PDB file of C-alpha atoms in Angstrom:
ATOM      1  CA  UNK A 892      15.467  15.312  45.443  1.00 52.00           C
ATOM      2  CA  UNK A 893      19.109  16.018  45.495  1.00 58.00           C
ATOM      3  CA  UNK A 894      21.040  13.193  43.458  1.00 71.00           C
ATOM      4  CA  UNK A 895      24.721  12.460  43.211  1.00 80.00           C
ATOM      5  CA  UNK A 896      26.631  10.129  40.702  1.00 86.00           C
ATOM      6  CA  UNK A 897      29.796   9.007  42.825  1.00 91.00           C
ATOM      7  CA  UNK A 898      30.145   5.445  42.088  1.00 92.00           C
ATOM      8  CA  UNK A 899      29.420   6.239  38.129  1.00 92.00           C
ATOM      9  CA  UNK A 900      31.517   9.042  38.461  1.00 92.00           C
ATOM     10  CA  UNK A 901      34.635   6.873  40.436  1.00 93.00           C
ATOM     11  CA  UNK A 902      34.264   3.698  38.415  1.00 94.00           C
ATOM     12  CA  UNK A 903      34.000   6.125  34.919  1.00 94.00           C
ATOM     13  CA  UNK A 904      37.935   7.356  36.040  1.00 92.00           C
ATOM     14  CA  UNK A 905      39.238   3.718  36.266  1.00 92.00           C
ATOM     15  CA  UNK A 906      37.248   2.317  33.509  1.00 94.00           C
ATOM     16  CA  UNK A 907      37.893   5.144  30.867  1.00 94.00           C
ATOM     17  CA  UNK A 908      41.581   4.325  30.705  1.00 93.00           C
ATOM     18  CA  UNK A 909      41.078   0.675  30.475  1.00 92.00           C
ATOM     19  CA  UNK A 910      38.631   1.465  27.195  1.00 94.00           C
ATOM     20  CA  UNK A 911      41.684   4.329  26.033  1.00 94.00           C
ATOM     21  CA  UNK A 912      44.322   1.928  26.175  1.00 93.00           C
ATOM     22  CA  UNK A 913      42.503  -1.108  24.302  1.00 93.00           C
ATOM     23  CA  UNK A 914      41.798   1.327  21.777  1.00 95.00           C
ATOM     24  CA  UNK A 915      45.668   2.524  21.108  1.00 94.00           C
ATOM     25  CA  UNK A 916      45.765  -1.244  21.177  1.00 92.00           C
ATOM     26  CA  UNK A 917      43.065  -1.932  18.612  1.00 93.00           C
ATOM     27  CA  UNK A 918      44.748   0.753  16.387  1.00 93.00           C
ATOM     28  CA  UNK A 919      48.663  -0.749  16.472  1.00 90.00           C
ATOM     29  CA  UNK A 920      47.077  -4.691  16.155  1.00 89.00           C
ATOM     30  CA  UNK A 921      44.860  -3.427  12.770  1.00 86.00           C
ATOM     31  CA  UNK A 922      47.787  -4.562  10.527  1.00 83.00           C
ATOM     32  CA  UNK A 923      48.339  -8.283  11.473  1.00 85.00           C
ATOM     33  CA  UNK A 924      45.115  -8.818  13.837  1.00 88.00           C
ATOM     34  CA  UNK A 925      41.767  -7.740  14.041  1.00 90.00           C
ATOM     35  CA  UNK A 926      41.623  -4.128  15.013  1.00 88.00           C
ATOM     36  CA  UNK A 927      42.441  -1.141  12.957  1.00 89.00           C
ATOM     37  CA  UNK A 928      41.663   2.462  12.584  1.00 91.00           C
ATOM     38  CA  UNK A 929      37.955   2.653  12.649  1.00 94.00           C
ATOM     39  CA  UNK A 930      37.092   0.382  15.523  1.00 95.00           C
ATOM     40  CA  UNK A 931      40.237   2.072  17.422  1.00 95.00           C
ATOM     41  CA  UNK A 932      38.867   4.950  17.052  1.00 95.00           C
ATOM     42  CA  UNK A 933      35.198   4.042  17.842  1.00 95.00           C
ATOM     43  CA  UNK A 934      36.302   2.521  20.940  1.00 95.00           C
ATOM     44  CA  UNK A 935      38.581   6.318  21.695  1.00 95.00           C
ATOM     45  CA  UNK A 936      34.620   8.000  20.977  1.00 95.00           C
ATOM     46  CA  UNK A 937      33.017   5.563  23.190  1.00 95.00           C
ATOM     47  CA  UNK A 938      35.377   5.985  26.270  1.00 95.00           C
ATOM     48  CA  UNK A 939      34.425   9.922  25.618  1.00 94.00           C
ATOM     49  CA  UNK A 940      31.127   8.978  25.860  1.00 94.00           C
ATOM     50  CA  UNK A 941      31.095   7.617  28.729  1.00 94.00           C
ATOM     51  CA  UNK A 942      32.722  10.543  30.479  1.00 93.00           C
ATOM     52  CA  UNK A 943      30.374  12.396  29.165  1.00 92.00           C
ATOM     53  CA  UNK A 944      27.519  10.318  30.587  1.00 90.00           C
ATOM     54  CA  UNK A 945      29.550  10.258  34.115  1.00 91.00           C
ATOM     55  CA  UNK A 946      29.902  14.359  33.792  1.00 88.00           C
ATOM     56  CA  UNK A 947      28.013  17.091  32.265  1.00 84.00           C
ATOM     57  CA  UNK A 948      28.992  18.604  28.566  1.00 84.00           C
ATOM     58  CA  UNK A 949      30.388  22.090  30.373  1.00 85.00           C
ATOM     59  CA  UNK A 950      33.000  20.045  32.679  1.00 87.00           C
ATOM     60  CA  UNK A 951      34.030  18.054  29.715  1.00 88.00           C
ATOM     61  CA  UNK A 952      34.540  21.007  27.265  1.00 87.00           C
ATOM     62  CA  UNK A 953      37.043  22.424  30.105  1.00 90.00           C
ATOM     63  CA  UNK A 954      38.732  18.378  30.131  1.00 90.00           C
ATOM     64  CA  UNK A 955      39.082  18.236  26.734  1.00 89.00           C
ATOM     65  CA  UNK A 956      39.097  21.797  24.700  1.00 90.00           C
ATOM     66  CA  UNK A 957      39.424  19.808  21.509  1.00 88.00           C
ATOM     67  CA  UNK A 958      37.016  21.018  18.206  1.00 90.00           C
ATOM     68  CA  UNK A 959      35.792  17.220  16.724  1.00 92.00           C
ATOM     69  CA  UNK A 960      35.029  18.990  13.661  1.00 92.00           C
ATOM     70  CA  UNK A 961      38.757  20.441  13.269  1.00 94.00           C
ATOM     71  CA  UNK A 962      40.093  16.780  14.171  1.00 94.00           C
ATOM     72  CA  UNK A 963      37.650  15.360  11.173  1.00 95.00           C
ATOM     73  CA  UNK A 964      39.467  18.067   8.471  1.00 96.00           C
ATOM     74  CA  UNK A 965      42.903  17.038  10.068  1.00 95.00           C
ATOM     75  CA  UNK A 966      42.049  13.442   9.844  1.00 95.00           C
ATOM     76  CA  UNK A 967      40.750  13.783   6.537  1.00 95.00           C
ATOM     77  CA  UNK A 968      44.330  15.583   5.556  1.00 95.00           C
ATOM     78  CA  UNK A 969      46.280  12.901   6.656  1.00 94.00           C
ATOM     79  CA  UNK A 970      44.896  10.161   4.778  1.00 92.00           C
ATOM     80  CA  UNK A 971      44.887  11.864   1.904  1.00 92.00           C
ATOM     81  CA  UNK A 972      48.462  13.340   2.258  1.00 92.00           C
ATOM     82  CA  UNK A 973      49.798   9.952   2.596  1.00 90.00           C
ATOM     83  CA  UNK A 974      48.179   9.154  -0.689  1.00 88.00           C
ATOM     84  CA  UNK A 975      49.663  12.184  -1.842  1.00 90.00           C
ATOM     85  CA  UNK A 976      53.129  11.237  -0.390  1.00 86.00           C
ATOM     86  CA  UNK A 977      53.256   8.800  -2.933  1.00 86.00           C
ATOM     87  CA  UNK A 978      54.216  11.197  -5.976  1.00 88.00           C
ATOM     88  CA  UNK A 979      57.344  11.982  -4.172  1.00 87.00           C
ATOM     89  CA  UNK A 980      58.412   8.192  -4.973  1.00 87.00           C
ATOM     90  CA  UNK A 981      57.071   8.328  -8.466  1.00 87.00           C
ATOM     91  CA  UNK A 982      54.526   5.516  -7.824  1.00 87.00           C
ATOM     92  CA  UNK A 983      51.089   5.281  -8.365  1.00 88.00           C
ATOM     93  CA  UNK A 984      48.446   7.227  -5.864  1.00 89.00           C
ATOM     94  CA  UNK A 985      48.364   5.352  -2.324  1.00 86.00           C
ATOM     95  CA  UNK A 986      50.983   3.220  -2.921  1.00 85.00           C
ATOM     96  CA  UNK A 987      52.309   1.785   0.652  1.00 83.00           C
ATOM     97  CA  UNK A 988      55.642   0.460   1.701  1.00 83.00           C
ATOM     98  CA  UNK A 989      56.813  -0.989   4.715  1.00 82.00           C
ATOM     99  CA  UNK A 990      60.601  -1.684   6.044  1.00 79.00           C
ATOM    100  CA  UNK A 991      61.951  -3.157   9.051  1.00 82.00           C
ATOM    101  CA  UNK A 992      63.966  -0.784  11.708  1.00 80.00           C
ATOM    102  CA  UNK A 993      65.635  -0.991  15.180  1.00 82.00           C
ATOM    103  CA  UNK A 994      63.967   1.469  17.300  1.00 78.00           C
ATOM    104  CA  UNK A 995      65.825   1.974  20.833  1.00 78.00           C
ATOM    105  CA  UNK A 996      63.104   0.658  23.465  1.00 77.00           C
ATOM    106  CA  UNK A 997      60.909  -2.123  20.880  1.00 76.00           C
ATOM    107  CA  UNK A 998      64.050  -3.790  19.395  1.00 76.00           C
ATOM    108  CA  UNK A 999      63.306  -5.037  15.581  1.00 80.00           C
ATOM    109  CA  UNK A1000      59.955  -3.047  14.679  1.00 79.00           C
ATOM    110  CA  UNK A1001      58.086  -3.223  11.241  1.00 79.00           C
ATOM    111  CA  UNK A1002      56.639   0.305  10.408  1.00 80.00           C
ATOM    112  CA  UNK A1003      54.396   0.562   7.174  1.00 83.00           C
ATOM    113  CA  UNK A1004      53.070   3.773   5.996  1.00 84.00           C
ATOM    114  CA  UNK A1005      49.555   2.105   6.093  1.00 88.00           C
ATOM    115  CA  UNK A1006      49.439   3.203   9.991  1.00 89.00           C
ATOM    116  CA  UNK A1007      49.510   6.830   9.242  1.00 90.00           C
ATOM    117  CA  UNK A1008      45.976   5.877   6.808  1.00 92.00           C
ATOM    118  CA  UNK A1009      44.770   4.446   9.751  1.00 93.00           C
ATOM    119  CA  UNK A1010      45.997   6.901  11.949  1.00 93.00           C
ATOM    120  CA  UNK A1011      43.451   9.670   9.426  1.00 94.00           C
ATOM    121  CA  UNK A1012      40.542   7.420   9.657  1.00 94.00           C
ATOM    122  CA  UNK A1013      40.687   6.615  13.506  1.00 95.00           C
ATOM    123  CA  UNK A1014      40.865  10.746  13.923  1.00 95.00           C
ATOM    124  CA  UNK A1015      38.338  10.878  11.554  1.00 96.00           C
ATOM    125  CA  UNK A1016      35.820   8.149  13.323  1.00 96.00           C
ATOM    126  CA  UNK A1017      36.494  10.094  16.639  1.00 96.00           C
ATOM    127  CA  UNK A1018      35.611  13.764  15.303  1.00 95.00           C
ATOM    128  CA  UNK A1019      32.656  11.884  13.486  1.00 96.00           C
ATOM    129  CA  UNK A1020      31.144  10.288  16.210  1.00 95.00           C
ATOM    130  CA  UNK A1021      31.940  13.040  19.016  1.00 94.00           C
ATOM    131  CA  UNK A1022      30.326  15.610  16.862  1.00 93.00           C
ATOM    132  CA  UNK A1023      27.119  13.293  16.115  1.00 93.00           C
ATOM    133  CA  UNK A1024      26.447  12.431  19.895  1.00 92.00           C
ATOM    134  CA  UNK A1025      27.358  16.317  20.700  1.00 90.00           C
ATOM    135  CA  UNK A1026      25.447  18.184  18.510  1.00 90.00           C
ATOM    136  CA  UNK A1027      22.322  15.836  19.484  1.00 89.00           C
ATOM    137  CA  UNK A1028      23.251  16.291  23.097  1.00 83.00           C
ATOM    138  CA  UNK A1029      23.439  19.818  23.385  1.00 77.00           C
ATOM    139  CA  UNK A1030      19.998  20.458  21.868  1.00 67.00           C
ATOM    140  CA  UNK A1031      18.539  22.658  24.098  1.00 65.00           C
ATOM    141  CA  UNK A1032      14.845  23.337  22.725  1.00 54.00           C
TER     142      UNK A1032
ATOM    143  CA  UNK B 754      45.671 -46.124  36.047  1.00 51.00           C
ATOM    144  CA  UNK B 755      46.945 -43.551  33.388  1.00 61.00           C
ATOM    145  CA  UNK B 756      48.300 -41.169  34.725  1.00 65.00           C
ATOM    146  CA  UNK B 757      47.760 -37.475  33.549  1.00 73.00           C
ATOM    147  CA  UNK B 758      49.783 -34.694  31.502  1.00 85.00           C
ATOM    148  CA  UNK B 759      49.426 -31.129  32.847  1.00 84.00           C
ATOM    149  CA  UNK B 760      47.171 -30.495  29.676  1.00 86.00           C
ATOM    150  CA  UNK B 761      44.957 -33.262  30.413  1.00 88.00           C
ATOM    151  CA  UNK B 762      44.652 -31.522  34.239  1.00 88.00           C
ATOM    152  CA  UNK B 763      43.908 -27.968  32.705  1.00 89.00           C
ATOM    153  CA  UNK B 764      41.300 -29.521  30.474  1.00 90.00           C
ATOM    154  CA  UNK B 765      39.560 -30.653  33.424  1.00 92.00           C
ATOM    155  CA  UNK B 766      40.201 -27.758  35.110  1.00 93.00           C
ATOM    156  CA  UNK B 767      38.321 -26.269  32.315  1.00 95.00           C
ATOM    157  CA  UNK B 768      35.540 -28.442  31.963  1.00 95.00           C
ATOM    158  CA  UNK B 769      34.154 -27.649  35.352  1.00 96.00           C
ATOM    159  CA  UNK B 770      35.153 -23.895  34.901  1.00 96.00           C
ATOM    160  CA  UNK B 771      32.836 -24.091  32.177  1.00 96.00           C
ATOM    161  CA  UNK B 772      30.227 -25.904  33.282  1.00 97.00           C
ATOM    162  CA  UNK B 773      29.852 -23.640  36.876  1.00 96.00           C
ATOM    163  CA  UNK B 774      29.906 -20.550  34.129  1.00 96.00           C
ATOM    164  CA  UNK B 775      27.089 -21.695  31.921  1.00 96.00           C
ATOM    165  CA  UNK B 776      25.127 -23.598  35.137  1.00 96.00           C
ATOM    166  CA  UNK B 777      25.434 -19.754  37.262  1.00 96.00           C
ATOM    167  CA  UNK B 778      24.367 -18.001  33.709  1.00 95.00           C
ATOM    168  CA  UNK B 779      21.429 -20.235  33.395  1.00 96.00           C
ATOM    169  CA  UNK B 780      20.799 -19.796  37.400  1.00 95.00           C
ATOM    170  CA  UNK B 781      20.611 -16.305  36.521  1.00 95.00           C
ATOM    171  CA  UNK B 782      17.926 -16.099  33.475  1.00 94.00           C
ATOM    172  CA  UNK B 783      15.781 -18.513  35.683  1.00 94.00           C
ATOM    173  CA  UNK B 784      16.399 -15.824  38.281  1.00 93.00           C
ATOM    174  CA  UNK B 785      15.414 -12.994  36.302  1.00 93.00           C
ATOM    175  CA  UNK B 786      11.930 -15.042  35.311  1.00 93.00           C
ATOM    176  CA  UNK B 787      10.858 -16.236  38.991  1.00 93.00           C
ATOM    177  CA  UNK B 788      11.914 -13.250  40.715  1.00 92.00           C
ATOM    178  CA  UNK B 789       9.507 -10.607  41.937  1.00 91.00           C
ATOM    179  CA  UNK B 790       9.910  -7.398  41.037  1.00 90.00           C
ATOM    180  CA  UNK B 791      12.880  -4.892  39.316  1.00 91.00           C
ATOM    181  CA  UNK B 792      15.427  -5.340  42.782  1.00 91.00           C
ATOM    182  CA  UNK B 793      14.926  -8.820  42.932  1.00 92.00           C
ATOM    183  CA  UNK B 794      15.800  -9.294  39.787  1.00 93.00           C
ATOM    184  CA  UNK B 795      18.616  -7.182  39.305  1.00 92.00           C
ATOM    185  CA  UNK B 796      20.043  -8.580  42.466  1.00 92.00           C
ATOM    186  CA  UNK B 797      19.902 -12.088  40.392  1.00 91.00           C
ATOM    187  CA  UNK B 798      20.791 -10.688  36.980  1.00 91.00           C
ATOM    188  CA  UNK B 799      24.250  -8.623  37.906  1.00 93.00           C
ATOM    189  CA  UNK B 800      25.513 -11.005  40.517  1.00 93.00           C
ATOM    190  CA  UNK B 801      25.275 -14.608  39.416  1.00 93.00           C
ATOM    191  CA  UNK B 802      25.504 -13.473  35.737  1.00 93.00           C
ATOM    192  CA  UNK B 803      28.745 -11.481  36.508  1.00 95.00           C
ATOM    193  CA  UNK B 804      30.482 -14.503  38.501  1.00 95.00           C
ATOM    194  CA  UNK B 805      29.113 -17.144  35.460  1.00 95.00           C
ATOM    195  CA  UNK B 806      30.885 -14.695  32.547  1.00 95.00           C
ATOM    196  CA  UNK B 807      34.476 -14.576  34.831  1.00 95.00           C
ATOM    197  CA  UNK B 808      34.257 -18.139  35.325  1.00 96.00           C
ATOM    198  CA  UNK B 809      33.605 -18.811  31.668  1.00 96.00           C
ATOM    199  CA  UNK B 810      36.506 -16.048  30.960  1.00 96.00           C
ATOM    200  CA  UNK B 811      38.844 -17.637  32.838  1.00 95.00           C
ATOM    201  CA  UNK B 812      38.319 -21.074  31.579  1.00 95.00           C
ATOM    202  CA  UNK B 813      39.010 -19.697  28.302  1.00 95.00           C
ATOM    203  CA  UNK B 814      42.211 -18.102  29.777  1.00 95.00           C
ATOM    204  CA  UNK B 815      43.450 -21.339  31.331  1.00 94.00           C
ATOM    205  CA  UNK B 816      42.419 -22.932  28.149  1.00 94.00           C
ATOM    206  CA  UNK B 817      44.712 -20.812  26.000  1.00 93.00           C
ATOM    207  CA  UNK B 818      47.308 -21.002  28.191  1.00 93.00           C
ATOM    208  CA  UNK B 819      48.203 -24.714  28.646  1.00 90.00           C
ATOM    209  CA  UNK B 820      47.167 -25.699  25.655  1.00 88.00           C
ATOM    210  CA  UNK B 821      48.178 -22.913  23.284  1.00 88.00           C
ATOM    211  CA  UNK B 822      50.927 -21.638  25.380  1.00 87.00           C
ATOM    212  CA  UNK B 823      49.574 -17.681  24.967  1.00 88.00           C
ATOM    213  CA  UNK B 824      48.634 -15.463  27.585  1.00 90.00           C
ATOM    214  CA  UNK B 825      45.960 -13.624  26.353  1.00 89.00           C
ATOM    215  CA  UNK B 826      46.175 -10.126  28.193  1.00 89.00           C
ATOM    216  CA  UNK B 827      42.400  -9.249  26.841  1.00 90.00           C
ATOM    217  CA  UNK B 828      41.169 -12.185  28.447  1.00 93.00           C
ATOM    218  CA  UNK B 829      42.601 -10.817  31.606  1.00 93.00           C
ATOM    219  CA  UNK B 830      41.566  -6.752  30.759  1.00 92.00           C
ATOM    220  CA  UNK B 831      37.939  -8.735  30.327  1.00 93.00           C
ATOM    221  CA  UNK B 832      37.649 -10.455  33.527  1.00 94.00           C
ATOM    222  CA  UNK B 833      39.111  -7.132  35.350  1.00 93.00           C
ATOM    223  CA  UNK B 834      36.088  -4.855  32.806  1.00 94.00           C
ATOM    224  CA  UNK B 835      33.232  -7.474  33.517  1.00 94.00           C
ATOM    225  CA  UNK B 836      34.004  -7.240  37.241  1.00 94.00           C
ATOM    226  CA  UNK B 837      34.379  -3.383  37.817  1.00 93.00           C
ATOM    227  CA  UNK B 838      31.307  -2.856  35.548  1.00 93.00           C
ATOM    228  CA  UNK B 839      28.645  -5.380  35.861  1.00 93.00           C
ATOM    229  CA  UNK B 840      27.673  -4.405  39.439  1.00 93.00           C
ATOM    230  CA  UNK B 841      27.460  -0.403  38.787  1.00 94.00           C
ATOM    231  CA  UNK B 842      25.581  -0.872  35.522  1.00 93.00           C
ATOM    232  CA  UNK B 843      22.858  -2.996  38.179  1.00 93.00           C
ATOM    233  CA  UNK B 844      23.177  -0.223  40.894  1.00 92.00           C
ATOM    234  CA  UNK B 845      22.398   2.400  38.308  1.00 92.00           C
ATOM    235  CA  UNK B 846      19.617   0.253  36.895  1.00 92.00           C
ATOM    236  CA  UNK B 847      18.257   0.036  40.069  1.00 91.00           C
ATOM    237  CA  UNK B 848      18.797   3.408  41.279  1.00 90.00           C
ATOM    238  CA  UNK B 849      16.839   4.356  38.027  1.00 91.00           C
ATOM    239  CA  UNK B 850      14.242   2.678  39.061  1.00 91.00           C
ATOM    240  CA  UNK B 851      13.481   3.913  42.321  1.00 89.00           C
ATOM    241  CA  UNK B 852      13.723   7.527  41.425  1.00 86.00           C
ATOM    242  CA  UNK B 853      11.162   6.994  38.526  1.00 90.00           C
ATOM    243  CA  UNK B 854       9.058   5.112  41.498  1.00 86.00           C
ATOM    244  CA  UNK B 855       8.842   2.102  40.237  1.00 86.00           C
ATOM    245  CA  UNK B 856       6.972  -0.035  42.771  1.00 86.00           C
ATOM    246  CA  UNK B 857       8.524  -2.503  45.526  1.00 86.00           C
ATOM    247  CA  UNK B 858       7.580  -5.911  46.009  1.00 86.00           C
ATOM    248  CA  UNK B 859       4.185  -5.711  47.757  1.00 84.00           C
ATOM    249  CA  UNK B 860       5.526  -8.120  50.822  1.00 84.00           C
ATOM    250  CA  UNK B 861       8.581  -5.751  50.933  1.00 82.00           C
ATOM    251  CA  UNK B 862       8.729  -4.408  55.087  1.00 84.00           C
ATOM    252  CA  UNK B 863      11.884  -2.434  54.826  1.00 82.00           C
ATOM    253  CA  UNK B 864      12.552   0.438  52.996  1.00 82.00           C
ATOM    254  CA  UNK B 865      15.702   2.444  54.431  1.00 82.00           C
ATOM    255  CA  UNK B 866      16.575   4.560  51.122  1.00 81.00           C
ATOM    256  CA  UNK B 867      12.789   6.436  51.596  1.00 83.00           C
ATOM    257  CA  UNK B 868      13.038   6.573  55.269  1.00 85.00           C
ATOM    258  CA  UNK B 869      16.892   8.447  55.143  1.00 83.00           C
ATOM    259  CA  UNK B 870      15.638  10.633  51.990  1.00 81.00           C
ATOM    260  CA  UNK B 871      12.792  11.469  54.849  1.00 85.00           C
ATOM    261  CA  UNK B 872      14.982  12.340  57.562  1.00 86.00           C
ATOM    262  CA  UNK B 873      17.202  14.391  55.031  1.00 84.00           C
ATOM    263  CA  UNK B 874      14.570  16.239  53.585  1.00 85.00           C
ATOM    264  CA  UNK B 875      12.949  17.069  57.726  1.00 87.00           C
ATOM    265  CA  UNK B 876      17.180  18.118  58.303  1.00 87.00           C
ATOM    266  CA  UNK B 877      17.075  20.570  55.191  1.00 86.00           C
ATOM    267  CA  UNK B 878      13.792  22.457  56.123  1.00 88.00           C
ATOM    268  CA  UNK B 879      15.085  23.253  59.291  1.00 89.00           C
ATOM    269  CA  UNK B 880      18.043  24.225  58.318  1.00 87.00           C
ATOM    270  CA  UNK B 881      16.238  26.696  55.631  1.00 88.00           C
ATOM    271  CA  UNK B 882      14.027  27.610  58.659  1.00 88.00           C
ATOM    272  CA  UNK B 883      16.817  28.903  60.809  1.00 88.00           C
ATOM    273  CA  UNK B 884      18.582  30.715  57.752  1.00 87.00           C
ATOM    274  CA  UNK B 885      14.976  32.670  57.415  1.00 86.00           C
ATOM    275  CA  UNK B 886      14.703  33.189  61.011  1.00 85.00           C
ATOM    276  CA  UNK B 887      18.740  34.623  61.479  1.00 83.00           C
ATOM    277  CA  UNK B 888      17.437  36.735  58.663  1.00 74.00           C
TER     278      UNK B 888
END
């Protein structure tokens, strides 16, 4: 019996950005609300999940040619390079700082150097959980 | 008589939003207990229980807003999510079930999914049959 998944796969398109862009939001509210890196970037894996339920692993490699694992190592390197970073200023390892700036479009912005952590461990959380559901996923046998 | 402050109004406003949330909600569970079998039930679980969460959702939104002064854009993104999703998650639940045959109600007269599968499946055999025969 011949099947086809048009309202999953219609709805998935609409709903997939909505989950995206509360998770870019999750990751810039971590420093003064809840939210952060790891639930950001659980949220990112979950709205690849879904597309993944809506589609079939082949389609999706094609979507997104990304390697999980690489963006684990990469995520991985960040965090730890901003610890690093902190040798340059002769201060102790992971030491953060934060300043005020005017950036052109958001006016009086504070950037901390804690966002680019977060920015390793929400990478990290994605390639985690993307190559988890994945490698389960493609089990053939 | 006193008369009222437009936060006084919005916590009325409120109230009953409330109260027609949780009431639909609890219409739904009771639903979802009396009900027949799987379509029934999901007909009683994703529609009443959808409109009871919005309601609820935007009581809290009205809430926040007159009294609090914020206007919480999740709120909003949640009313919009509940509403686009709630009904597809019960049409694939549903779906679900009929493919793995999971029995209708034994009164049920009508089935019009079976009978178009039927005339789809007659339309494809003779379709195959006249590829063979141009063969």
């Amino acid at each position: 019996m011949r099947t086809n998944d048009v309202i999953l796969q219609t709805v998935t398109k609409t709903v997939s950005f909505i989950i995206l862009l509360f998770s870019v939001y999750l990751f810039f509210a971590g420093h003064h609300n809840p939210g952060g890196g790891f639930i950001g970037g659980l949220m990112t894996a979950g709205a690849i999940v879904l597309l993944y339920i809506a589609y079939d692993i082949e389609t999706m490699k094609k979507v997104i040619p990304l390697d999980y694992k690489k963006m684990i190592a990469l995520g991985l390197l960040i965090a730890v390079s901003t610890g690093i970073g902190s040798f340059l200023f002769h201060v102790p390892f992971l030491s953060h700082s934060f300043g005020y700036f005017y950036l052109p479009v958001l006016g009086k912005t504070e950037l901390a150097t804690a966002v680019l952590f977060d920015l390793g461990v929400y990478l990290t959380v994605v390639g985690v959980t993307m190559t988890i559901i994945l490698s389960i996923g493609e089990d053939d046998e | 008589m006193k008369s009222l402050n437009v936060i006084e109004i919005a916590k009325i406003v409120v109230g009953i939003l409330l109260v027609i949330g949780s009431l639909l909600s609890l219409l739904s569970t009771y639903g979802l207990l009396r009900l027949p079998d799987i379509y029934n039930r999901s007909h009683a679980a994703t529609k009443a229980a959808t409109l009871g969460i919005m309601s609820i959702l935007v009581g809290a939104f009205i809430f926040f807003y007159f009294v609090d002064g914020l206007i919480s854009a999740k709120l909003l993104l949640g009313i919009v999510f509940v509403f686009i999703t709630a009904p597809v998650g019960g049409h694939l639940i549903a779906r679900a079930a009929y493919r793995t045959q999971v029995p209708l109600w034994e009164k049920t007269i009508k089935d019009d999914l079976k009978r178009d599968d039927l005339k789809r499946d007659k339309r494809m055999t003779k379709k195959l049959k006249k590829a063979a025969e141009n063969q």
